[in-house]
Structure formats: structure tokens, C-alpha cells
Coordinates of C-alpha atoms in Angstrom, one line a residue:
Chain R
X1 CA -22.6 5.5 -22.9
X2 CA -24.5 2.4 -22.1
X3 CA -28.7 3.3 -22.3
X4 CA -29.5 2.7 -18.1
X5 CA -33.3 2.6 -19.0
X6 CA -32.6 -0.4 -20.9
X7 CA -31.8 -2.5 -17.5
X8 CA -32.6 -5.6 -18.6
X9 CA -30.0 -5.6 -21.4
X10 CA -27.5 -4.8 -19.7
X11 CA -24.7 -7.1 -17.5
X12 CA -24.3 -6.2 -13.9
X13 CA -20.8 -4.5 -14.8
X14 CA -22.0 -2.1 -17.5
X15 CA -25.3 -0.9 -15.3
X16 CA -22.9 0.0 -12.9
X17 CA -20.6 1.4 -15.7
X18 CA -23.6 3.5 -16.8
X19 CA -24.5 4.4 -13.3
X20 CA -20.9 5.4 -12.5
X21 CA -20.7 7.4 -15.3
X22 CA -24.4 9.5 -15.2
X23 CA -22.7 10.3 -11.6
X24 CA -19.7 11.7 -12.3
X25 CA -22.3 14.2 -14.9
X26 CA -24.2 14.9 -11.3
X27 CA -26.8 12.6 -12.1
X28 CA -27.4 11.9 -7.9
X29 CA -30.2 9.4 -9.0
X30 CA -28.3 7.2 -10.5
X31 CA -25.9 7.5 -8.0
X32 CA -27.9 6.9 -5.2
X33 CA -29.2 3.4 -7.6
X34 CA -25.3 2.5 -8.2
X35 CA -24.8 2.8 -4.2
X36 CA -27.7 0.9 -3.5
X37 CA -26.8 -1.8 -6.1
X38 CA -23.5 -2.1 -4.7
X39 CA -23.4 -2.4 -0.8
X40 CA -25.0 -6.2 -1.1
X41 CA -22.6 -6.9 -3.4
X42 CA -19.4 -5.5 -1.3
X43 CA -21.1 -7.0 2.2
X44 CA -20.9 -10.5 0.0
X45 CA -17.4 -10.2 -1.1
X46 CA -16.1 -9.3 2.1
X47 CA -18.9 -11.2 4.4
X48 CA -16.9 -15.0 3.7
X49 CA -13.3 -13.9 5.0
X50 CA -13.9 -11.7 8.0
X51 CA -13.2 -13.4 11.2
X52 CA -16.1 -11.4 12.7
X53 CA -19.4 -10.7 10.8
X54 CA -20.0 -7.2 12.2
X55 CA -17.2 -6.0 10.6
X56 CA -18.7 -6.9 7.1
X57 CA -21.1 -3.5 7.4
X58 CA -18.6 -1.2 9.0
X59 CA -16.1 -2.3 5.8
X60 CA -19.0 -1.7 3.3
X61 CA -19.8 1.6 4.8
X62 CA -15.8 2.8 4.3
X63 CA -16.0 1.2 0.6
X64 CA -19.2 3.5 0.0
X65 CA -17.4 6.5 1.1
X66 CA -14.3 5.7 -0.9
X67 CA -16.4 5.1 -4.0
X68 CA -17.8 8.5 -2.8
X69 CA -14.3 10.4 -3.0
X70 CA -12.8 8.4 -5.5
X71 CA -15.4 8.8 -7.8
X72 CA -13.1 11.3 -10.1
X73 CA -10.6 8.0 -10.4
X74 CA -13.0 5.7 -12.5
X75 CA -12.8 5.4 -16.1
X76 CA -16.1 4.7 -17.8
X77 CA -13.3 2.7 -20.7
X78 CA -12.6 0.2 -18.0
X79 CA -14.9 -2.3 -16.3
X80 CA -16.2 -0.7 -13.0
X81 CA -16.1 -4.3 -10.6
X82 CA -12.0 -4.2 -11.1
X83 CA -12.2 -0.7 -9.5
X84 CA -14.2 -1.2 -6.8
X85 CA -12.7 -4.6 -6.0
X86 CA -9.4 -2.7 -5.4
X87 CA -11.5 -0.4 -3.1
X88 CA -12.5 -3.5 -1.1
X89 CA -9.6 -4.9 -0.9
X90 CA -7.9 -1.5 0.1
X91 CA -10.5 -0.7 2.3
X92 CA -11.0 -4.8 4.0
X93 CA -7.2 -4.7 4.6
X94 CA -7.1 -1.2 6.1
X95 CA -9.7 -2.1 9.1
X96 CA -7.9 -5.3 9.5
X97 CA -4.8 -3.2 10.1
X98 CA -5.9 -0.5 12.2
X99 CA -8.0 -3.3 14.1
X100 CA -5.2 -5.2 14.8
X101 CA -3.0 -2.5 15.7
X102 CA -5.2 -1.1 18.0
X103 CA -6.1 -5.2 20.1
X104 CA -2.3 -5.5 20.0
X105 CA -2.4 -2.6 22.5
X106 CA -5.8 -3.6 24.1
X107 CA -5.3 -6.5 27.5
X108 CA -8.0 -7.8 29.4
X109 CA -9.2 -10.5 31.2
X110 CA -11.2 -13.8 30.9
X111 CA -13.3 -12.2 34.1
X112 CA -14.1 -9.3 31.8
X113 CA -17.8 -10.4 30.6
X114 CA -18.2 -8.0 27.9
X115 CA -15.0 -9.6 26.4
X116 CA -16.6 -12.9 26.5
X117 CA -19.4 -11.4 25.1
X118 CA -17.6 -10.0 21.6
X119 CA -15.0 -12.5 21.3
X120 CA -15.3 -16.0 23.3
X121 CA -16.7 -18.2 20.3
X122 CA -19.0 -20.2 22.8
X123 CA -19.4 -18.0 25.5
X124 CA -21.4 -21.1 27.6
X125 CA -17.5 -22.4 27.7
X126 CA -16.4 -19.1 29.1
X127 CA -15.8 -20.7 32.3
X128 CA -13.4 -23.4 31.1
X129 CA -11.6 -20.9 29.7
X130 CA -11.1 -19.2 32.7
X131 CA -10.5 -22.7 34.7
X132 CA -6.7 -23.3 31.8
X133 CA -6.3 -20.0 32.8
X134 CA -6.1 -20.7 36.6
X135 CA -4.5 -24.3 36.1
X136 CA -1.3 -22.5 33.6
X137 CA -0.4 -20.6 36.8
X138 CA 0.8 -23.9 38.2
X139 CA 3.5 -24.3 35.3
X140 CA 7.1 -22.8 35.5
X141 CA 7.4 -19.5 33.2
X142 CA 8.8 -20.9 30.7
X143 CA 6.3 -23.7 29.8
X144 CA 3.4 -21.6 30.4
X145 CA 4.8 -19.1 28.0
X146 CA 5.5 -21.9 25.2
X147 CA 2.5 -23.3 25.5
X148 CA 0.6 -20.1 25.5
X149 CA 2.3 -19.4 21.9
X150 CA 2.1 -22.2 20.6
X151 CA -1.0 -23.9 21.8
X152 CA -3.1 -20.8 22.2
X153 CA -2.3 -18.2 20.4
X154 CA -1.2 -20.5 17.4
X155 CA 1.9 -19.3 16.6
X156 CA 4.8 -21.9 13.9
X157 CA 6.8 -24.2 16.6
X158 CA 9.8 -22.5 14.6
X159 CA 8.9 -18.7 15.2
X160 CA 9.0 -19.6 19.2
X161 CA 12.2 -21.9 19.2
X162 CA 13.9 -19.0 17.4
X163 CA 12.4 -16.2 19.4
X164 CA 13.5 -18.3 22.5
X165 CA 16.8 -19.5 21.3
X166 CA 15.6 -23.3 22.0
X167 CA 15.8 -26.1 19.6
X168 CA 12.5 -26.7 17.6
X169 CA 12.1 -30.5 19.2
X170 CA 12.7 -28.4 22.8
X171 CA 9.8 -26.4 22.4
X172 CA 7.2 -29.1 20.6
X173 CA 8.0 -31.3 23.6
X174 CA 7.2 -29.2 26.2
X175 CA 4.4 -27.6 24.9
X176 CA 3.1 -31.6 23.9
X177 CA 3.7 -32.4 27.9
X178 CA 2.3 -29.1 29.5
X179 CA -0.4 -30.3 27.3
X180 CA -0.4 -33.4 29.0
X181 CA 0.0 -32.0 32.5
X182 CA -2.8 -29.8 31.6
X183 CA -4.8 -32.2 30.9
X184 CA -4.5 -34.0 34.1
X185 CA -4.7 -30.9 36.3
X186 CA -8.6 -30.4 34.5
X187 CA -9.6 -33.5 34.4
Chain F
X1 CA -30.8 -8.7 14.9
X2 CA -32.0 -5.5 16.0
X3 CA -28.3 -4.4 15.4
X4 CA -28.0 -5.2 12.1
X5 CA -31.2 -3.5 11.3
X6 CA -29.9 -0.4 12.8
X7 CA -26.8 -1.3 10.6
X8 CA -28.7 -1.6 7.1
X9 CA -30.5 1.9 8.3
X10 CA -27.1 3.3 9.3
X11 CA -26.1 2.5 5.1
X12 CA -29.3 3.6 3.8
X13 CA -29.0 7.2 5.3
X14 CA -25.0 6.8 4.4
X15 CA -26.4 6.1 0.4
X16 CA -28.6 9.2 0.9
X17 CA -26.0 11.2 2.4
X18 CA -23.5 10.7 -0.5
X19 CA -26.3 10.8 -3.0
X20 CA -27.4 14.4 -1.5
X21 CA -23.5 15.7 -1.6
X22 CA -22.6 14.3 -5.2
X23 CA -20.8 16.7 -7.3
X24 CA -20.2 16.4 -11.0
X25 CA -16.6 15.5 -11.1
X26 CA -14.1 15.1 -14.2
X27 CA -12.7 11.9 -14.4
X28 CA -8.5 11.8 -14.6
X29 CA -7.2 11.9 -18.0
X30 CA -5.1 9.4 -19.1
X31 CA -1.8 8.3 -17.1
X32 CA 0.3 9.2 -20.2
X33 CA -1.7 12.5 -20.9
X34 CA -1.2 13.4 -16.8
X35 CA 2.0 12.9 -16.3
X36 CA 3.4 14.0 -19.7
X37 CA 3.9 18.0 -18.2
X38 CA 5.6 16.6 -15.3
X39 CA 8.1 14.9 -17.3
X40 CA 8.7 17.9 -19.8
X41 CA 8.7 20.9 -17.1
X42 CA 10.9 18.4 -14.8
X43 CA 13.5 18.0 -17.7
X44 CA 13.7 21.8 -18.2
X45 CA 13.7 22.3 -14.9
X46 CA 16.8 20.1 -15.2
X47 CA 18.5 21.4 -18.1
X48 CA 18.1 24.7 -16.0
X49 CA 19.5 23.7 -12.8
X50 CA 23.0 21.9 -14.6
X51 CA 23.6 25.3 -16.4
X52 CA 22.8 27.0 -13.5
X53 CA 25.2 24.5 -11.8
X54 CA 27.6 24.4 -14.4
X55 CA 27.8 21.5 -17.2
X56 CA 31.1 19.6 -16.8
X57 CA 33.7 20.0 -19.0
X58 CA 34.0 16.5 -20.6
X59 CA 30.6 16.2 -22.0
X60 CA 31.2 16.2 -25.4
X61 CA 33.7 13.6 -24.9
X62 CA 31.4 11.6 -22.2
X63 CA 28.6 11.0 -24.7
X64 CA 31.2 9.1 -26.9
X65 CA 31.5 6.6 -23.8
X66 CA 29.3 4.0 -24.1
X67 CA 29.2 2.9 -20.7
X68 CA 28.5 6.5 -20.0
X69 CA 25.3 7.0 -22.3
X70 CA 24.5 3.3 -21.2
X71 CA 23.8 5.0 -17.4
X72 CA 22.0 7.3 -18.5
X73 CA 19.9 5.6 -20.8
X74 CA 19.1 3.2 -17.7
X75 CA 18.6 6.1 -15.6
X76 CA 16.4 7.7 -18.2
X77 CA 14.0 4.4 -18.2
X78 CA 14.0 4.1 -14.6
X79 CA 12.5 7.6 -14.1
X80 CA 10.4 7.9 -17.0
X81 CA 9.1 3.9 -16.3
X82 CA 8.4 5.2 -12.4
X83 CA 6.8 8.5 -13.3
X84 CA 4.3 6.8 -15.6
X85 CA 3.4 4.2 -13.2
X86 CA 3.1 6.9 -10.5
X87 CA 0.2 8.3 -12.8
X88 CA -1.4 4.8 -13.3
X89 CA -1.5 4.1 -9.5
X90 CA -3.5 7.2 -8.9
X91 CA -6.4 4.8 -9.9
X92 CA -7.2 2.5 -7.0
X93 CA -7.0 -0.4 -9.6
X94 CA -4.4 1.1 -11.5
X95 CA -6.0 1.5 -14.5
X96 CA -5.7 -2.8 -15.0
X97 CA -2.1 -2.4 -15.5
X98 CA -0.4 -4.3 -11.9
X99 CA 2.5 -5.3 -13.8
X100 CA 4.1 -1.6 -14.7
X101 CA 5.4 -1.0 -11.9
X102 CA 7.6 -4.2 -12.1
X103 CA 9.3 -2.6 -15.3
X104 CA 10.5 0.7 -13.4
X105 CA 11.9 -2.2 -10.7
X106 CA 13.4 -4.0 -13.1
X107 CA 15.1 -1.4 -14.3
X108 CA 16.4 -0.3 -11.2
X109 CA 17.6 -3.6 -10.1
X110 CA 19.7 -4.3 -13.1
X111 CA 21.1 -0.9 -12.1
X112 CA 22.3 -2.0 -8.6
X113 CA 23.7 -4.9 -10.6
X114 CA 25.7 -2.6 -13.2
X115 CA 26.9 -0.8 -10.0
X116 CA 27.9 -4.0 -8.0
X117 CA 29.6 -5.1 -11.3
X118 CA 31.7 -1.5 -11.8
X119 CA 32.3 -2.1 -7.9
X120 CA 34.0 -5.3 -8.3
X121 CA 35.9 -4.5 -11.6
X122 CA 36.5 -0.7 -10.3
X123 CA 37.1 -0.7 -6.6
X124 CA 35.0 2.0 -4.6
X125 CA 37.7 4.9 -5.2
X126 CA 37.4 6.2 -1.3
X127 CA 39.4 9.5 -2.0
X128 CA 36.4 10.2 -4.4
X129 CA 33.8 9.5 -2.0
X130 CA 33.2 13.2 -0.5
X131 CA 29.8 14.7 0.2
X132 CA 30.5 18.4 -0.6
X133 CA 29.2 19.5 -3.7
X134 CA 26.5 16.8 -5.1
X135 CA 24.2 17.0 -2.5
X136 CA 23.5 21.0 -2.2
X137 CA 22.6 19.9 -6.6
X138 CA 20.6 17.3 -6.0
X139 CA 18.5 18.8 -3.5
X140 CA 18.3 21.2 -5.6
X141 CA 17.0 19.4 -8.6
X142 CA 15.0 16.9 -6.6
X143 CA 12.9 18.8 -4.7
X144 CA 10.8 20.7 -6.7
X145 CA 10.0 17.7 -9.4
X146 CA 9.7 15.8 -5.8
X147 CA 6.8 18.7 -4.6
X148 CA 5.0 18.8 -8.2
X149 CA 4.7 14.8 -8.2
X150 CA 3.4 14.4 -4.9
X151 CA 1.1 16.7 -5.9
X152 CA 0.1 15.7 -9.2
X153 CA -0.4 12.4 -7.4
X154 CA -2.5 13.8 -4.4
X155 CA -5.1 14.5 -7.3
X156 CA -5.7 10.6 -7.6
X157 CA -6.5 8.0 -5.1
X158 CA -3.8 5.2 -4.5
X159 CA -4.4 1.9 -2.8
X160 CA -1.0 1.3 -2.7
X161 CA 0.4 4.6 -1.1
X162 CA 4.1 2.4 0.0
X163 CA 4.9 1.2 -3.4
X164 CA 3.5 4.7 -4.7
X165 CA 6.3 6.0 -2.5
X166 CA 8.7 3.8 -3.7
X167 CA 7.7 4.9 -7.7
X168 CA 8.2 8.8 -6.7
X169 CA 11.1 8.0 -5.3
X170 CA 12.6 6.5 -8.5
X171 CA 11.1 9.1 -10.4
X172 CA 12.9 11.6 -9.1
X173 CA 16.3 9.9 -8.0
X174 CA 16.6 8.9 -11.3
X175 CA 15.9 12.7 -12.8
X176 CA 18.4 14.0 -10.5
X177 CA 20.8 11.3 -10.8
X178 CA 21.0 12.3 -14.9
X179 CA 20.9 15.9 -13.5
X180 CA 24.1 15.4 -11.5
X181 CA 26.1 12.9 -13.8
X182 CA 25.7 15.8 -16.3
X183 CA 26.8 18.3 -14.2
X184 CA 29.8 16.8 -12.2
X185 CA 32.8 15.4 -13.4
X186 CA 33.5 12.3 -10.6
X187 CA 32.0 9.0 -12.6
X188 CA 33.6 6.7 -10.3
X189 CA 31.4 3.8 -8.4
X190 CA 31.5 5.8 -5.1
X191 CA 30.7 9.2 -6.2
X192 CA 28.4 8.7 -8.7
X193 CA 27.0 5.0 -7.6
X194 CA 26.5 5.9 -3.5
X195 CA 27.0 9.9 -3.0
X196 CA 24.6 10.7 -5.2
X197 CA 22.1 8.3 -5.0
X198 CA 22.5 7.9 -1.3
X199 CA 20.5 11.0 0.0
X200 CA 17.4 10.0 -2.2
X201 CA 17.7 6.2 -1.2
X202 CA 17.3 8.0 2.6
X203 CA 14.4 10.3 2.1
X204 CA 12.6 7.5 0.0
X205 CA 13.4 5.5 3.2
X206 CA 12.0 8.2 5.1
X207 CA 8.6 9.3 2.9
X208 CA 8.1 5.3 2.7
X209 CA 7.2 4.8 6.4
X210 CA 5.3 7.8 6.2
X211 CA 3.2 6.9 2.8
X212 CA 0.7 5.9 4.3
X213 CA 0.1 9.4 6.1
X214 CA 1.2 11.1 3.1
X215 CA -1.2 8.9 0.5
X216 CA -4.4 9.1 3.3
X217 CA -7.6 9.7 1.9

């Protein structure tokens, strides 16, 4: 076992090693130092590729409870940052699921202002949002609904041609001129 | 900002809540070590079902036939490969060894060939396609090796509770499948290639969409 008093000897990965390992003996100092030692470093690995900041601490509080009941898992052999990098990544991909899953079953409106609050980007341009809104009623069903998937919601030109039986060209050229019409109706 | 204070405070007292619970804990032994009773009490398990079932006449001449001993052999690999990376994916980073699942896979995959390949040479032999008698045997042997696994694995942590699925699965078809080409006599493609393997292709179907309810922790 690596000497924990000696800190300054010792890599990042074997401190925690040591740490890991004095835990699973009950050592709940060195537990609560590992802990401490590793939030930043989760909230950093996870921080760059969330689309929404805020997540970044609920994510490393789920990480610090799976360290928590998957301490008995860890091998003080292997390097501990492989093991919890697999807890991240469990973790990360598990609130982006059940996230997801649960906004999939979630509508609301642009009129809603606590929506614009969490999710508009620039909320100042809240209103203009509302204003393509008002101006897609004015197209048939069918553009507003390929332009809406394409345009908005971002989806591959060939995902919405199959899903509506139309020709790839079909679809790129009416979402191009709703576009256009669009553009016309808010200027 | 005042959020993310309360946030940071809200990990602190999370840090000193796990800190205050922490229990010494034992870590897992090592994947070969764990599974290794599994593997030994399945296989007398096993060799106690297909005398309780009744070994099939023809043995002694079957394990002359090399296309014979060749399925089992494959078989054989495919369960044991499966069981052991079972063991190593009770580690949330499997122990640093991604790849051994692929071998149990593999192995599988060039089974599905062998059977396309005695399907085309063979035919599919419909008059021995019937569902009476294999599957009350390989419920039989399946489902207690199937209990003790899922057990066994309920002791580790998986971060990859489908594919963990998927290894039981294997694990266990291929014990029973052994099992069952050791106890009945029908070795054509249909019987022994889909009437047999069948039911444990459908309950791996089944445990699959529920893995991640079964695997939660």
C-alpha cells in the first residue's frame, strides 16, 4: 500500500489508490479526503460536454454515491481514474437518458416564461421566437412540419424524407423555400 | 451564483454523509476466483440433471463424431468465455479488460455460422422440429445456473447491465445446450440448432429489455 502521508510523492492516481484503499479498511478520513479530491475532478470531466452546466453538479453528486456503493468493486492492483471514469461515464449517460426520456414526454409553450428562463439560450430573443412561431401557422402542414424537423429541431434531410415517404431533394426544397417565405413574412 | 453555492454546500454535506456511513468492505476477488464455483457446481448440476434425464443411448459412439465434439467444444467456449466475462463486468471498468466480452461473441457468432452452414448442407429436417421433450430439460438445467449467476453478479456493480444480460444469457444457453445435446438423441439443425436454443434466445430477449431494471443500483 502506497504511504498517504507521503503526499507529495505520490501521482494523483496512486493518492487516490491509497485513499481508496484505507476506505475500504473503514478509514472514513481518508475517505472523506478521496471524496473531496475527486468531485472537482468529476465536475471537470463532465463540465465540457453537458449541454447545460447545472447538470455538471447533479452528475457529480450520482458519481459520489456510486463511488459510495461501488466501493467493494475497486481493486487497489488496478489504477483507480479507469474506475471511476467508467462511473462517470455510466453515471453522465444515465441522466442524459432519463433526462431525455422524461422532455420527450414534457410540451410546453414559447409563452411559458419559466421555459424561456431554463432553456431559451438568449432569453432577450424570447420574443422572436415566439413571432416564427406565429408566422409557421401561415404554412400548409406539411411545410410547417418539414421545416420544423429539419430547420429547428435539426434532424438529417434523409431521416425526414424517409419518415415522410418524399424524395430527399423534396424535402431540402421545401424546407430551403419555407425558409425563404419565412423570411419574408418577418421581415 | 447563489445556486451553485447552495450546490457545492449540497456536495459537501453529501462528502460528509458518505464519509459518516462508510463501512469497511471486502473488495471482490478475482473474476477467475469468483466465478470458478459457479462453473464447477453448474457442471455438476448438469451432469445431475442428464442422468436424472436420461443420457442418450449413442454417446459412446457420438464422442467419436467429430462434428459432434466440435459443438460442444464451441458450446463449451462460449459458456465458459461468457461466464468469465460476466465476472469481469461486475467491475464498473471491467477490471481493464473491454475486449473479453468480444471473445464469448465471437464464439457464438461462428456458431450461428456452423448452424447456417449444417442448414444449407442438411436442410431444417421439419418432422424433427417438435417442442415436446427439450424444453421441460432445459428449463430444467437453465434455471437454477440462471438464479445463482444473476446472483453472483448482483454482488458487483455493472455499467453495462444489457450486454451483462447478453453474457448470462450465453452462459447459461450454452451450459444447457451441452446439457441437452448430451441427453437427447435428435442432432439435426432444427432440433438441436432452433428447439433448443430457441427458448433461451427468448428469455435473453426478454431479461435484455429488462437489464437495466434487473442490473439497477
Amino acid at each position: 500500500m502506497a504511504k498517504i502521508n507521503n503526499d507529495d510523492d505520490l501521482t494523483q492516481d496512486e493518492r487516490w489508490r491509497a485513499f481508496a484503499q484505507a476506505a475500504q479498511d473503514g478509514d472514513k478520513q481518508s475517505y472523506s479526503k478521496l471524496l473531496s479530491q475527486i468531485a472537482p475532478y468529476i465536475r471537470a470531466t463532465i463540465s465540457h460536454s453537458l449541454a447545460n452546466p447545472e447538470w455538471a453538479d447533479d452528475i457529480t453528486q450520482e458519481v459520489l454515491i456510486s463511488v459510495h456503493k461501488s466501493l467493494n468493486t475497486y481493486s487497489p492492483k488496478r489504477p483507480f481514474k479507469p474506475w471511476l471514469r467508467a462511473l462517470i461515464n455510466f453515471r453522465r449517460a444515465d441522466y442524459l437518458r432519463k433526462y431525455y426520456s422524461k422532455k420527450g414526454n414534457e410540451q410546453t409553450s414559447l409563452d411559458n416564461p419559466e421555459f424561456i428562463k431554463k432553456y431559451v439560450t438568449e432569453p432577450s430573443l424570447a420574443d422572436e421566437y415566439i413571432d416564427v412561431d406565429r408566422a409557421l401557422k401561415e404554412f400548409t402542414d406539411e411545410q410547417r412540419n418539414i421545416f420544423t424537423k429539419v430547420k429547428i429541431e435539426g434532424h438529417a434531410i434523409k431521416d425526414v424524407a424517409e419518415e415522410l415517404d418524399m424524395s430527399e431533394s423534396a424535402v431540402k426544397v421545401s424546407a430551403h423555400r419555407t425558409l425563404q417565405k419565412l423570411r419574408g413574412l418577418l421581415r | 451564483m447563489s445556486t451553485n453555492k447552495d450546490e457545492h454546500k449540497n456536495i459537501d454535506s453529501l462528502i460528509e454523509g458518505l464519509s459518516g456511513d462508510l463501512q469497511c468492505c471486502k473488495p471482490l476477488n478475482c473474476p477467475f476466483k469468483r466465478i470458478a464455483p459457479w462453473a464447477i457446481l453448474s457442471a455438476a448440476y448438469m451432469a445431475f440433471i442428464v442422468f436424472f434425464i436420461g443420457i442418450r443411448d449413442d454417446l459412446i459412439d457420438k464422442s467419436q463424431d467429430v462434428l459432434f465434439l466440435f459443438e460442444i467444444s464451441l458450446a463449451s467456449v462460449i459458456s465458459i468465455t461468457a461466464a468469465i466475462a460476466s465476472s469481469f463486468m461486475c467491475s464498473p471498468d471491467m477490471c481493464e479488460r473491454k475486449w473479453i466480452p468480444t471473445v464469448s461473441i465471437t464464439s457464438a457468432a461462428i456458431f450461428l455460422l456452423w448452424t447456417i452452414v449444417r442448414y444449407s448442407v442438411e436442410g431444417i429436417a421439419y418432422e424433427d422440429i417438435h417442442w415436446d421433450h427439450c424444453l421441460e430439460g432445459g428449463a430444467l438445467i437453465g434455471i437454477l445456473p440462471a438464479i445463482a449467476l444473476v446472483l453472483l453478479i448482483k454482488k458487483g456493480k455493472t455499467t453495462a447491465p444489457v450486454m451483462m444480460v447478453a453474457m448470462n444469457t450465453l452462459a447459461v444457453s450454452g451450459l444447457a445446450y451441452i446439457a441437452m445435446r448430451f441427453a437427447c438423441a435428435v442432432d439435426t439443425v432444427g432440433h438441436s440448432g432452433i428447439v433448443q436454443i430457441t427458448p433461451f434466445i427468448i428469455s435473453g430477449l426478454i431479461l435484455g429489455l429488462l437489464a437495466r431494471k434487473l442490473y439497477r443500483w
